[in-house]
């Protein structure tokens, strides 16, 4: 202890979200232990004895006083880098609850030490810097594990002079208000060249999810059930139970719409597909997390991590979550929100009785009374027709067992046959004798009878289509698939679909797209099993799969025409596969159909069509390259991996390992990326494929560049370039030159980068088959390198050429990157008005893609009012 204050460097450190609900006491204990170890190791690695420092615990962090004779330079380099690397290594191998990120504040001043600990005005200032909203925001939006804030004094005395490897350009000024104190400080995100997100726009009303579907117009009665639901507490678990077709979903939707004001933080909805068509929980989580504001590339891939993030985001919120058509309690439990302020409303075909252990409240729905059944018929058929045949209307309700879905089907049948009487409908139902079918209710009533009545009224061709569409592997389909099933032109298929729609055996989910209700899909499949020979069933499914494969392959060829791939023999399909006017329409089609394509690939693999499954996954590459969808990407390539091994095909396996390597690289899981890339490289070596071996070298370079091993990346790119030249692959030479130019710019060697990128533009510009997208990329990176050299005129010419080319090929991401680069050039040149215009246009393009760069660009726009930084800063 000292009687007087003494001068120290002050490190204040805090764990982000230390008290979050996903961390129990054990996890917090483990995090604290690792925190102390990593900080001590980083200080020792900086040449400072840990025992010479004074440290004080703050529960979720610590304060460390470093002796005054230690240069603050060492506390930024190497201490910050060592701590960042230690965090990355730790987080790579431990469960989510044990992972953590840090905020670190560095200041210096006078501190007193007494029996009660540390105190002093300078220490308070450091702690207030650590608590700055801007620092918290910057870390929340950062991809790394550490956010650093330094005082104005530390920046002026140390950072701006660029000692060791400290780059002043990576420190960004803020002015923050903490309590009653206004502080000027500087934020640094280790390992990130982009500026931090400082003040993201506040959440607007559009960001509150509203996923609940509109209630049915034919809804009647249920006053007692609605009253029971309204009397329930605003949180908990409610389960609607009852026989199939009794109207559980209709009641859930009607109540959810009426209760929206009770849940101001939003409403989530998912159809879980029932027990027969169970939707993967990862797919449901991805939809929920996206609705809750998580960017696509930040959604975890594994279900466990998705669940933990979902629980964090729903904690302390007031949400209504409707989980429709649940198949099992086990899957359902993962999707329940934090129920301290939220309610989960569940419907299912079974009782889901084990949810009683989750304090669920069950509400049983009975069939409609005769009076209310007649009211439903009147809504569907018209009050006048029902009034004319009241007796037959009541008999029809009786024969339908009061099940709303059965009454809706019967009502739709009557509505589309205006000359039919209700007596005719009653006679048809009385003739039915299949009341004990699988979908039964009671001893003598059956939804099956109602479905069969509509089915038997179909023309022979429509009935055959109905049966075969029941075998479709995905959730919905378009007219082209229908035509492929029937081997008929689209116009003829459309007429058959219209017949099914009029009979209410199909739903039109949106223009040109149809889907089955889950119970009717089951009915159609049963009819296919009963009435279609196995060879005809298999042939119909194969026609659907072939149509999807050929269309996906054609889309892939349109998106990536230069990509060498193996799509097998062309399949003749009727109707012809999709044709695409341009790359953009091909991307949109793959995006729209990706869930169907995933279901088709999985079905093909499960039924032994391994080559077809692999080729379908391979055809998705262009979509994932441009629009990510990381979860679906992983699912496709895991299927492809299984298919390749089942075929014992080294080419297929090598291609799949290559794609998985690039996926894990995109996810920041570089150790896994290197493992997959190494497997691919070994397989290409065994196949003696020199082109692919060179491509592997280039892919290794991507990972090394991402890891900051710039010189190693340059070496790999150079080796790949030399091999491409030896084997005469001109386009690959151009791409490798782009990669090398990027790496040289990153390494601070823009003069060399310019020469390399000029060569890239020449190679790509002279291809016999043009590659406008990658030619535009070469101009983009050339302009960036010239910007670093202050060659403003030349840089502008090349960036504007890149922008025009990106627009010509509808490359939205490339257009945004070019606009951003032009903004950076304008800002550097002092043309703030032009910079603002380019940044704002770039932000619009990024926002269209759901890219988080939009927020970063808007932050730059807000900061344009201050004088521009000099190039040295």
mmCIF file with all atom_site columns, N, CA and C in Angstrom, residues 722-774:
data_model
loop_
_atom_site.group_PDB
_atom_site.id
_atom_site.type_symbol
_atom_site.label_atom_id
_atom_site.label_alt_id
_atom_site.label_comp_id
_atom_site.label_asym_id
_atom_site.label_entity_id
_atom_site.label_seq_id
_atom_site.pdbx_PDB_ins_code
_atom_site.Cartn_x
_atom_site.Cartn_y
_atom_site.Cartn_z
_atom_site.occupancy
_atom_site.B_iso_or_equiv
_atom_site.pdbx_formal_charge
_atom_site.auth_seq_id
_atom_site.auth_comp_id
_atom_site.auth_asym_id
_atom_site.auth_atom_id
_atom_site.pdbx_PDB_model_num
ATOM 1   N N  . UNK A 1 722 ? 2.023   -20.617 -60.847 1.00 0.00 ? 722 UNK A N  1
ATOM 2   C CA . UNK A 1 722 ? 3.043   -21.235 -61.698 1.00 0.00 ? 722 UNK A CA 1
ATOM 3   C C  . UNK A 1 722 ? 2.530   -22.534 -62.312 1.00 0.00 ? 722 UNK A C  1
ATOM 4   N N  . UNK A 1 723 ? 1.789   -23.319 -61.539 1.00 0.00 ? 723 UNK A N  1
ATOM 5   C CA . UNK A 1 723 ? 1.282   -24.588 -62.057 1.00 0.00 ? 723 UNK A CA 1
ATOM 6   C C  . UNK A 1 723 ? 0.206   -24.340 -63.116 1.00 0.00 ? 723 UNK A C  1
ATOM 7   N N  . UNK A 1 724 ? -0.690  -23.363 -62.877 1.00 0.00 ? 724 UNK A N  1
ATOM 8   C CA . UNK A 1 724 ? -1.699  -23.029 -63.885 1.00 0.00 ? 724 UNK A CA 1
ATOM 9   C C  . UNK A 1 724 ? -1.019  -22.654 -65.206 1.00 0.00 ? 724 UNK A C  1
ATOM 10  N N  . UNK A 1 725 ? 0.053   -21.904 -65.110 1.00 0.00 ? 725 UNK A N  1
ATOM 11  C CA . UNK A 1 725 ? 0.751   -21.502 -66.333 1.00 0.00 ? 725 UNK A CA 1
ATOM 12  C C  . UNK A 1 725 ? 1.374   -22.707 -67.031 1.00 0.00 ? 725 UNK A C  1
ATOM 13  N N  . UNK A 1 726 ? 1.911   -23.631 -66.242 1.00 0.00 ? 726 UNK A N  1
ATOM 14  C CA . UNK A 1 726 ? 2.547   -24.803 -66.856 1.00 0.00 ? 726 UNK A CA 1
ATOM 15  C C  . UNK A 1 726 ? 1.537   -25.651 -67.625 1.00 0.00 ? 726 UNK A C  1
ATOM 16  N N  . UNK A 1 727 ? 0.312   -25.756 -67.102 1.00 0.00 ? 727 UNK A N  1
ATOM 17  C CA . UNK A 1 727 ? -0.665  -26.625 -67.751 1.00 0.00 ? 727 UNK A CA 1
ATOM 18  C C  . UNK A 1 727 ? -1.573  -25.843 -68.703 1.00 0.00 ? 727 UNK A C  1
ATOM 19  N N  . UNK A 1 728 ? -1.340  -24.528 -68.830 1.00 0.00 ? 728 UNK A N  1
ATOM 20  C CA . UNK A 1 728 ? -2.043  -23.740 -69.832 1.00 0.00 ? 728 UNK A CA 1
ATOM 21  C C  . UNK A 1 728 ? -3.486  -23.429 -69.504 1.00 0.00 ? 728 UNK A C  1
ATOM 22  N N  . UNK A 1 729 ? -3.792  -23.220 -68.203 1.00 0.00 ? 729 UNK A N  1
ATOM 23  C CA . UNK A 1 729 ? -5.157  -22.885 -67.803 1.00 0.00 ? 729 UNK A CA 1
ATOM 24  C C  . UNK A 1 729 ? -5.256  -21.365 -67.641 1.00 0.00 ? 729 UNK A C  1
ATOM 25  N N  . UNK A 1 730 ? -5.604  -20.676 -68.729 1.00 0.00 ? 730 UNK A N  1
ATOM 26  C CA . UNK A 1 730 ? -5.547  -19.224 -68.745 1.00 0.00 ? 730 UNK A CA 1
ATOM 27  C C  . UNK A 1 730 ? -6.483  -18.592 -67.724 1.00 0.00 ? 730 UNK A C  1
ATOM 28  N N  . UNK A 1 731 ? -7.740  -19.078 -67.650 1.00 0.00 ? 731 UNK A N  1
ATOM 29  C CA . UNK A 1 731 ? -8.669  -18.461 -66.706 1.00 0.00 ? 731 UNK A CA 1
ATOM 30  C C  . UNK A 1 731 ? -8.193  -18.626 -65.268 1.00 0.00 ? 731 UNK A C  1
ATOM 31  N N  . UNK A 1 732 ? -7.698  -19.803 -64.942 1.00 0.00 ? 732 UNK A N  1
ATOM 32  C CA . UNK A 1 732 ? -7.192  -20.020 -63.588 1.00 0.00 ? 732 UNK A CA 1
ATOM 33  C C  . UNK A 1 732 ? -5.980  -19.149 -63.298 1.00 0.00 ? 732 UNK A C  1
ATOM 34  N N  . UNK A 1 733 ? -5.164  -18.901 -64.337 1.00 0.00 ? 733 UNK A N  1
ATOM 35  C CA . UNK A 1 733 ? -4.048  -17.970 -64.168 1.00 0.00 ? 733 UNK A CA 1
ATOM 36  C C  . UNK A 1 733 ? -4.585  -16.603 -63.739 1.00 0.00 ? 733 UNK A C  1
ATOM 37  N N  . UNK A 1 734 ? -5.639  -16.138 -64.414 1.00 0.00 ? 734 UNK A N  1
ATOM 38  C CA . UNK A 1 734 ? -6.220  -14.850 -64.057 1.00 0.00 ? 734 UNK A CA 1
ATOM 39  C C  . UNK A 1 734 ? -6.750  -14.831 -62.641 1.00 0.00 ? 734 UNK A C  1
ATOM 40  N N  . UNK A 1 735 ? -7.431  -15.895 -62.226 1.00 0.00 ? 735 UNK A N  1
ATOM 41  C CA . UNK A 1 735 ? -7.983  -15.942 -60.865 1.00 0.00 ? 735 UNK A CA 1
ATOM 42  C C  . UNK A 1 735 ? -6.870  -15.979 -59.822 1.00 0.00 ? 735 UNK A C  1
ATOM 43  N N  . UNK A 1 736 ? -5.829  -16.750 -60.092 1.00 0.00 ? 736 UNK A N  1
ATOM 44  C CA . UNK A 1 736 ? -4.710  -16.814 -59.148 1.00 0.00 ? 736 UNK A CA 1
ATOM 45  C C  . UNK A 1 736 ? -4.010  -15.465 -59.042 1.00 0.00 ? 736 UNK A C  1
ATOM 46  N N  . UNK A 1 737 ? -3.929  -14.736 -60.147 1.00 0.00 ? 737 UNK A N  1
ATOM 47  C CA . UNK A 1 737 ? -3.333  -13.391 -60.085 1.00 0.00 ? 737 UNK A CA 1
ATOM 48  C C  . UNK A 1 737 ? -4.183  -12.462 -59.223 1.00 0.00 ? 737 UNK A C  1
ATOM 49  N N  . UNK A 1 738 ? -5.511  -12.583 -59.304 1.00 0.00 ? 738 UNK A N  1
ATOM 50  C CA . UNK A 1 738 ? -6.365  -11.780 -58.416 1.00 0.00 ? 738 UNK A CA 1
ATOM 51  C C  . UNK A 1 738 ? -6.070  -12.116 -56.956 1.00 0.00 ? 738 UNK A C  1
ATOM 52  N N  . UNK A 1 739 ? -6.007  -13.422 -56.647 1.00 0.00 ? 739 UNK A N  1
ATOM 53  C CA . UNK A 1 739 ? -5.727  -13.834 -55.262 1.00 0.00 ? 739 UNK A CA 1
ATOM 54  C C  . UNK A 1 739 ? -4.377  -13.301 -54.796 1.00 0.00 ? 739 UNK A C  1
ATOM 55  N N  . UNK A 1 740 ? -3.383  -13.404 -55.650 1.00 0.00 ? 740 UNK A N  1
ATOM 56  C CA . UNK A 1 740 ? -2.050  -12.921 -55.288 1.00 0.00 ? 740 UNK A CA 1
ATOM 57  C C  . UNK A 1 740 ? -2.064  -11.405 -55.103 1.00 0.00 ? 740 UNK A C  1
ATOM 58  N N  . UNK A 1 741 ? -2.765  -10.691 -55.986 1.00 0.00 ? 741 UNK A N  1
ATOM 59  C CA . UNK A 1 741 ? -2.844  -9.237  -55.840 1.00 0.00 ? 741 UNK A CA 1
ATOM 60  C C  . UNK A 1 741 ? -3.511  -8.825  -54.550 1.00 0.00 ? 741 UNK A C  1
ATOM 61  N N  . UNK A 1 742 ? -4.577  -9.498  -54.179 1.00 0.00 ? 742 UNK A N  1
ATOM 62  C CA . UNK A 1 742 ? -5.239  -9.214  -52.891 1.00 0.00 ? 742 UNK A CA 1
ATOM 63  C C  . UNK A 1 742 ? -4.266  -9.398  -51.730 1.00 0.00 ? 742 UNK A C  1
ATOM 64  N N  . UNK A 1 743 ? -3.541  -10.519 -51.762 1.00 0.00 ? 743 UNK A N  1
ATOM 65  C CA . UNK A 1 743 ? -2.619  -10.811 -50.660 1.00 0.00 ? 743 UNK A CA 1
ATOM 66  C C  . UNK A 1 743 ? -1.509  -9.771  -50.588 1.00 0.00 ? 743 UNK A C  1
ATOM 67  N N  . UNK A 1 744 ? -0.993  -9.354  -51.722 1.00 0.00 ? 744 UNK A N  1
ATOM 68  C CA . UNK A 1 744 ? 0.076   -8.350  -51.723 1.00 0.00 ? 744 UNK A CA 1
ATOM 69  C C  . UNK A 1 744 ? -0.437  -7.012  -51.181 1.00 0.00 ? 744 UNK A C  1
ATOM 70  N N  . UNK A 1 745 ? -1.659  -6.656  -51.518 1.00 0.00 ? 745 UNK A N  1
ATOM 71  C CA . UNK A 1 745 ? -2.234  -5.429  -50.965 1.00 0.00 ? 745 UNK A CA 1
ATOM 72  C C  . UNK A 1 745 ? -2.378  -5.540  -49.458 1.00 0.00 ? 745 UNK A C  1
ATOM 73  N N  . UNK A 1 746 ? -2.862  -6.674  -48.997 1.00 0.00 ? 746 UNK A N  1
ATOM 74  C CA . UNK A 1 746 ? -3.001  -6.898  -47.553 1.00 0.00 ? 746 UNK A CA 1
ATOM 75  C C  . UNK A 1 746 ? -1.644  -6.831  -46.862 1.00 0.00 ? 746 UNK A C  1
ATOM 76  N N  . UNK A 1 747 ? -0.600  -7.296  -47.548 1.00 0.00 ? 747 UNK A N  1
ATOM 77  C CA . UNK A 1 747 ? 0.740   -7.301  -46.959 1.00 0.00 ? 747 UNK A CA 1
ATOM 78  C C  . UNK A 1 747 ? 1.407   -5.925  -47.002 1.00 0.00 ? 747 UNK A C  1
ATOM 79  N N  . UNK A 1 748 ? 0.680   -4.916  -47.499 1.00 0.00 ? 748 UNK A N  1
ATOM 80  C CA . UNK A 1 748 ? 1.261   -3.579  -47.567 1.00 0.00 ? 748 UNK A CA 1
ATOM 81  C C  . UNK A 1 748 ? 2.223   -3.408  -48.724 1.00 0.00 ? 748 UNK A C  1
ATOM 82  N N  . UNK A 1 749 ? 2.029   -4.163  -49.795 1.00 0.00 ? 749 UNK A N  1
ATOM 83  C CA . UNK A 1 749 ? 2.897   -4.086  -50.978 1.00 0.00 ? 749 UNK A CA 1
ATOM 84  C C  . UNK A 1 749 ? 2.044   -3.737  -52.201 1.00 0.00 ? 749 UNK A C  1
ATOM 85  N N  . UNK A 1 750 ? 1.381   -2.562  -52.173 1.00 0.00 ? 750 UNK A N  1
ATOM 86  C CA . UNK A 1 750 ? 0.425   -2.236  -53.237 1.00 0.00 ? 750 UNK A CA 1
ATOM 87  C C  . UNK A 1 750 ? 1.086   -2.054  -54.602 1.00 0.00 ? 750 UNK A C  1
ATOM 88  N N  . UNK A 1 751 ? 2.373   -1.595  -54.630 1.00 0.00 ? 751 UNK A N  1
ATOM 89  C CA . UNK A 1 751 ? 3.045   -1.414  -55.916 1.00 0.00 ? 751 UNK A CA 1
ATOM 90  C C  . UNK A 1 751 ? 3.150   -2.748  -56.652 1.00 0.00 ? 751 UNK A C  1
ATOM 91  N N  . UNK A 1 752 ? 3.563   -3.806  -55.910 1.00 0.00 ? 752 UNK A N  1
ATOM 92  C CA . UNK A 1 752 ? 3.644   -5.134  -56.519 1.00 0.00 ? 752 UNK A CA 1
ATOM 93  C C  . UNK A 1 752 ? 2.251   -5.637  -56.885 1.00 0.00 ? 752 UNK A C  1
ATOM 94  N N  . UNK A 1 753 ? 1.269   -5.330  -56.019 1.00 0.00 ? 753 UNK A N  1
ATOM 95  C CA . UNK A 1 753 ? -0.101  -5.788  -56.267 1.00 0.00 ? 753 UNK A CA 1
ATOM 96  C C  . UNK A 1 753 ? -0.637  -5.219  -57.576 1.00 0.00 ? 753 UNK A C  1
ATOM 97  N N  . UNK A 1 754 ? -0.340  -3.950  -57.840 1.00 0.00 ? 754 UNK A N  1
ATOM 98  C CA . UNK A 1 754 ? -0.836  -3.324  -59.063 1.00 0.00 ? 754 UNK A CA 1
ATOM 99  C C  . UNK A 1 754 ? -0.336  -4.076  -60.290 1.00 0.00 ? 754 UNK A C  1
ATOM 100 N N  . UNK A 1 755 ? 0.958   -4.403  -60.307 1.00 0.00 ? 755 UNK A N  1
ATOM 101 C CA . UNK A 1 755 ? 1.523   -5.110  -61.457 1.00 0.00 ? 755 UNK A CA 1
ATOM 102 C C  . UNK A 1 755 ? 0.841   -6.462  -61.650 1.00 0.00 ? 755 UNK A C  1
ATOM 103 N N  . UNK A 1 756 ? 0.612   -7.163  -60.557 1.00 0.00 ? 756 UNK A N  1
ATOM 104 C CA . UNK A 1 756 ? -0.026  -8.478  -60.636 1.00 0.00 ? 756 UNK A CA 1
ATOM 105 C C  . UNK A 1 756 ? -1.464  -8.358  -61.120 1.00 0.00 ? 756 UNK A C  1
ATOM 106 N N  . UNK A 1 757 ? -2.202  -7.371  -60.607 1.00 0.00 ? 757 UNK A N  1
ATOM 107 C CA . UNK A 1 757 ? -3.609  -7.231  -60.971 1.00 0.00 ? 757 UNK A CA 1
ATOM 108 C C  . UNK A 1 757 ? -3.783  -6.716  -62.398 1.00 0.00 ? 757 UNK A C  1
ATOM 109 N N  . UNK A 1 758 ? -2.851  -5.923  -62.887 1.00 0.00 ? 758 UNK A N  1
ATOM 110 C CA . UNK A 1 758 ? -2.884  -5.539  -64.301 1.00 0.00 ? 758 UNK A CA 1
ATOM 111 C C  . UNK A 1 758 ? -2.763  -6.789  -65.177 1.00 0.00 ? 758 UNK A C  1
ATOM 112 N N  . UNK A 1 759 ? -1.855  -7.691  -64.774 1.00 0.00 ? 759 UNK A N  1
ATOM 113 C CA . UNK A 1 759 ? -1.714  -8.949  -65.514 1.00 0.00 ? 759 UNK A CA 1
ATOM 114 C C  . UNK A 1 759 ? -3.001  -9.775  -65.443 1.00 0.00 ? 759 UNK A C  1
ATOM 115 N N  . UNK A 1 760 ? -3.679  -9.749  -64.289 1.00 0.00 ? 760 UNK A N  1
ATOM 116 C CA . UNK A 1 760 ? -4.940  -10.491 -64.139 1.00 0.00 ? 760 UNK A CA 1
ATOM 117 C C  . UNK A 1 760 ? -5.997  -9.964  -65.102 1.00 0.00 ? 760 UNK A C  1
ATOM 118 N N  . UNK A 1 761 ? -6.120  -8.633  -65.205 1.00 0.00 ? 761 UNK A N  1
ATOM 119 C CA . UNK A 1 761 ? -7.112  -8.064  -66.120 1.00 0.00 ? 761 UNK A CA 1
ATOM 120 C C  . UNK A 1 761 ? -6.811  -8.453  -67.563 1.00 0.00 ? 761 UNK A C  1
ATOM 121 N N  . UNK A 1 762 ? -5.529  -8.522  -67.895 1.00 0.00 ? 762 UNK A N  1
ATOM 122 C CA . UNK A 1 762 ? -5.142  -8.898  -69.252 1.00 0.00 ? 762 UNK A CA 1
ATOM 123 C C  . UNK A 1 762 ? -5.508  -10.353 -69.549 1.00 0.00 ? 762 UNK A C  1
ATOM 124 N N  . UNK A 1 763 ? -5.203  -11.252 -68.606 1.00 0.00 ? 763 UNK A N  1
ATOM 125 C CA . UNK A 1 763 ? -5.498  -12.675 -68.802 1.00 0.00 ? 763 UNK A CA 1
ATOM 126 C C  . UNK A 1 763 ? -7.000  -12.901 -68.944 1.00 0.00 ? 763 UNK A C  1
ATOM 127 N N  . UNK A 1 764 ? -7.772  -12.331 -68.027 1.00 0.00 ? 764 UNK A N  1
ATOM 128 C CA . UNK A 1 764 ? -9.206  -12.584 -68.023 1.00 0.00 ? 764 UNK A CA 1
ATOM 129 C C  . UNK A 1 764 ? -9.894  -11.868 -69.184 1.00 0.00 ? 764 UNK A C  1
ATOM 130 N N  . UNK A 1 765 ? -9.364  -10.720 -69.564 1.00 0.00 ? 765 UNK A N  1
ATOM 131 C CA . UNK A 1 765 ? -9.976  -9.972  -70.648 1.00 0.00 ? 765 UNK A CA 1
ATOM 132 C C  . UNK A 1 765 ? -9.759  -10.586 -72.017 1.00 0.00 ? 765 UNK A C  1
ATOM 133 N N  . UNK A 1 766 ? -8.819  -11.522 -72.133 1.00 0.00 ? 766 UNK A N  1
ATOM 134 C CA . UNK A 1 766 ? -8.531  -12.126 -73.434 1.00 0.00 ? 766 UNK A CA 1
ATOM 135 C C  . UNK A 1 766 ? -9.023  -13.564 -73.536 1.00 0.00 ? 766 UNK A C  1
ATOM 136 N N  . UNK A 1 767 ? -9.899  -14.002 -72.610 1.00 0.00 ? 767 UNK A N  1
ATOM 137 C CA . UNK A 1 767 ? -10.438 -15.363 -72.673 1.00 0.00 ? 767 UNK A CA 1
ATOM 138 C C  . UNK A 1 767 ? -11.315 -15.527 -73.912 1.00 0.00 ? 767 UNK A C  1
ATOM 139 N N  . UNK A 1 768 ? -11.289 -16.710 -74.489 1.00 0.00 ? 768 UNK A N  1
ATOM 140 C CA . UNK A 1 768 ? -12.145 -16.970 -75.652 1.00 0.00 ? 768 UNK A CA 1
ATOM 141 C C  . UNK A 1 768 ? -13.620 -16.966 -75.252 1.00 0.00 ? 768 UNK A C  1
ATOM 142 N N  . UNK A 1 769 ? -13.930 -17.489 -74.062 1.00 0.00 ? 769 UNK A N  1
ATOM 143 C CA . UNK A 1 769 ? -15.268 -17.369 -73.484 1.00 0.00 ? 769 UNK A CA 1
ATOM 144 C C  . UNK A 1 769 ? -15.190 -16.343 -72.369 1.00 0.00 ? 769 UNK A C  1
ATOM 145 N N  . UNK A 1 770 ? -15.778 -15.178 -72.542 1.00 0.00 ? 770 UNK A N  1
ATOM 146 C CA . UNK A 1 770 ? -15.596 -14.103 -71.557 1.00 0.00 ? 770 UNK A CA 1
ATOM 147 C C  . UNK A 1 770 ? -16.036 -14.511 -70.154 1.00 0.00 ? 770 UNK A C  1
ATOM 148 N N  . UNK A 1 771 ? -15.394 -13.925 -69.177 1.00 0.00 ? 771 UNK A N  1
ATOM 149 C CA . UNK A 1 771 ? -15.745 -14.104 -67.771 1.00 0.00 ? 771 UNK A CA 1
ATOM 150 C C  . UNK A 1 771 ? -15.908 -12.707 -67.160 1.00 0.00 ? 771 UNK A C  1
ATOM 151 N N  . UNK A 1 772 ? -17.035 -12.045 -67.459 1.00 0.00 ? 772 UNK A N  1
ATOM 152 C CA . UNK A 1 772 ? -17.173 -10.643 -67.046 1.00 0.00 ? 772 UNK A CA 1
ATOM 153 C C  . UNK A 1 772 ? -17.146 -10.447 -65.538 1.00 0.00 ? 772 UNK A C  1
ATOM 154 N N  . UNK A 1 773 ? -17.646 -11.425 -64.789 1.00 0.00 ? 773 UNK A N  1
ATOM 155 C CA . UNK A 1 773 ? -17.672 -11.252 -63.328 1.00 0.00 ? 773 UNK A CA 1
ATOM 156 C C  . UNK A 1 773 ? -16.260 -11.189 -62.753 1.00 0.00 ? 773 UNK A C  1
ATOM 157 N N  . UNK A 1 774 ? -15.417 -12.157 -63.090 1.00 0.00 ? 774 UNK A N  1
ATOM 158 C CA . UNK A 1 774 ? -14.068 -12.155 -62.523 1.00 0.00 ? 774 UNK A CA 1
ATOM 159 C C  . UNK A 1 774 ? -13.190 -11.071 -63.150 1.00 0.00 ? 774 UNK A C  1
#
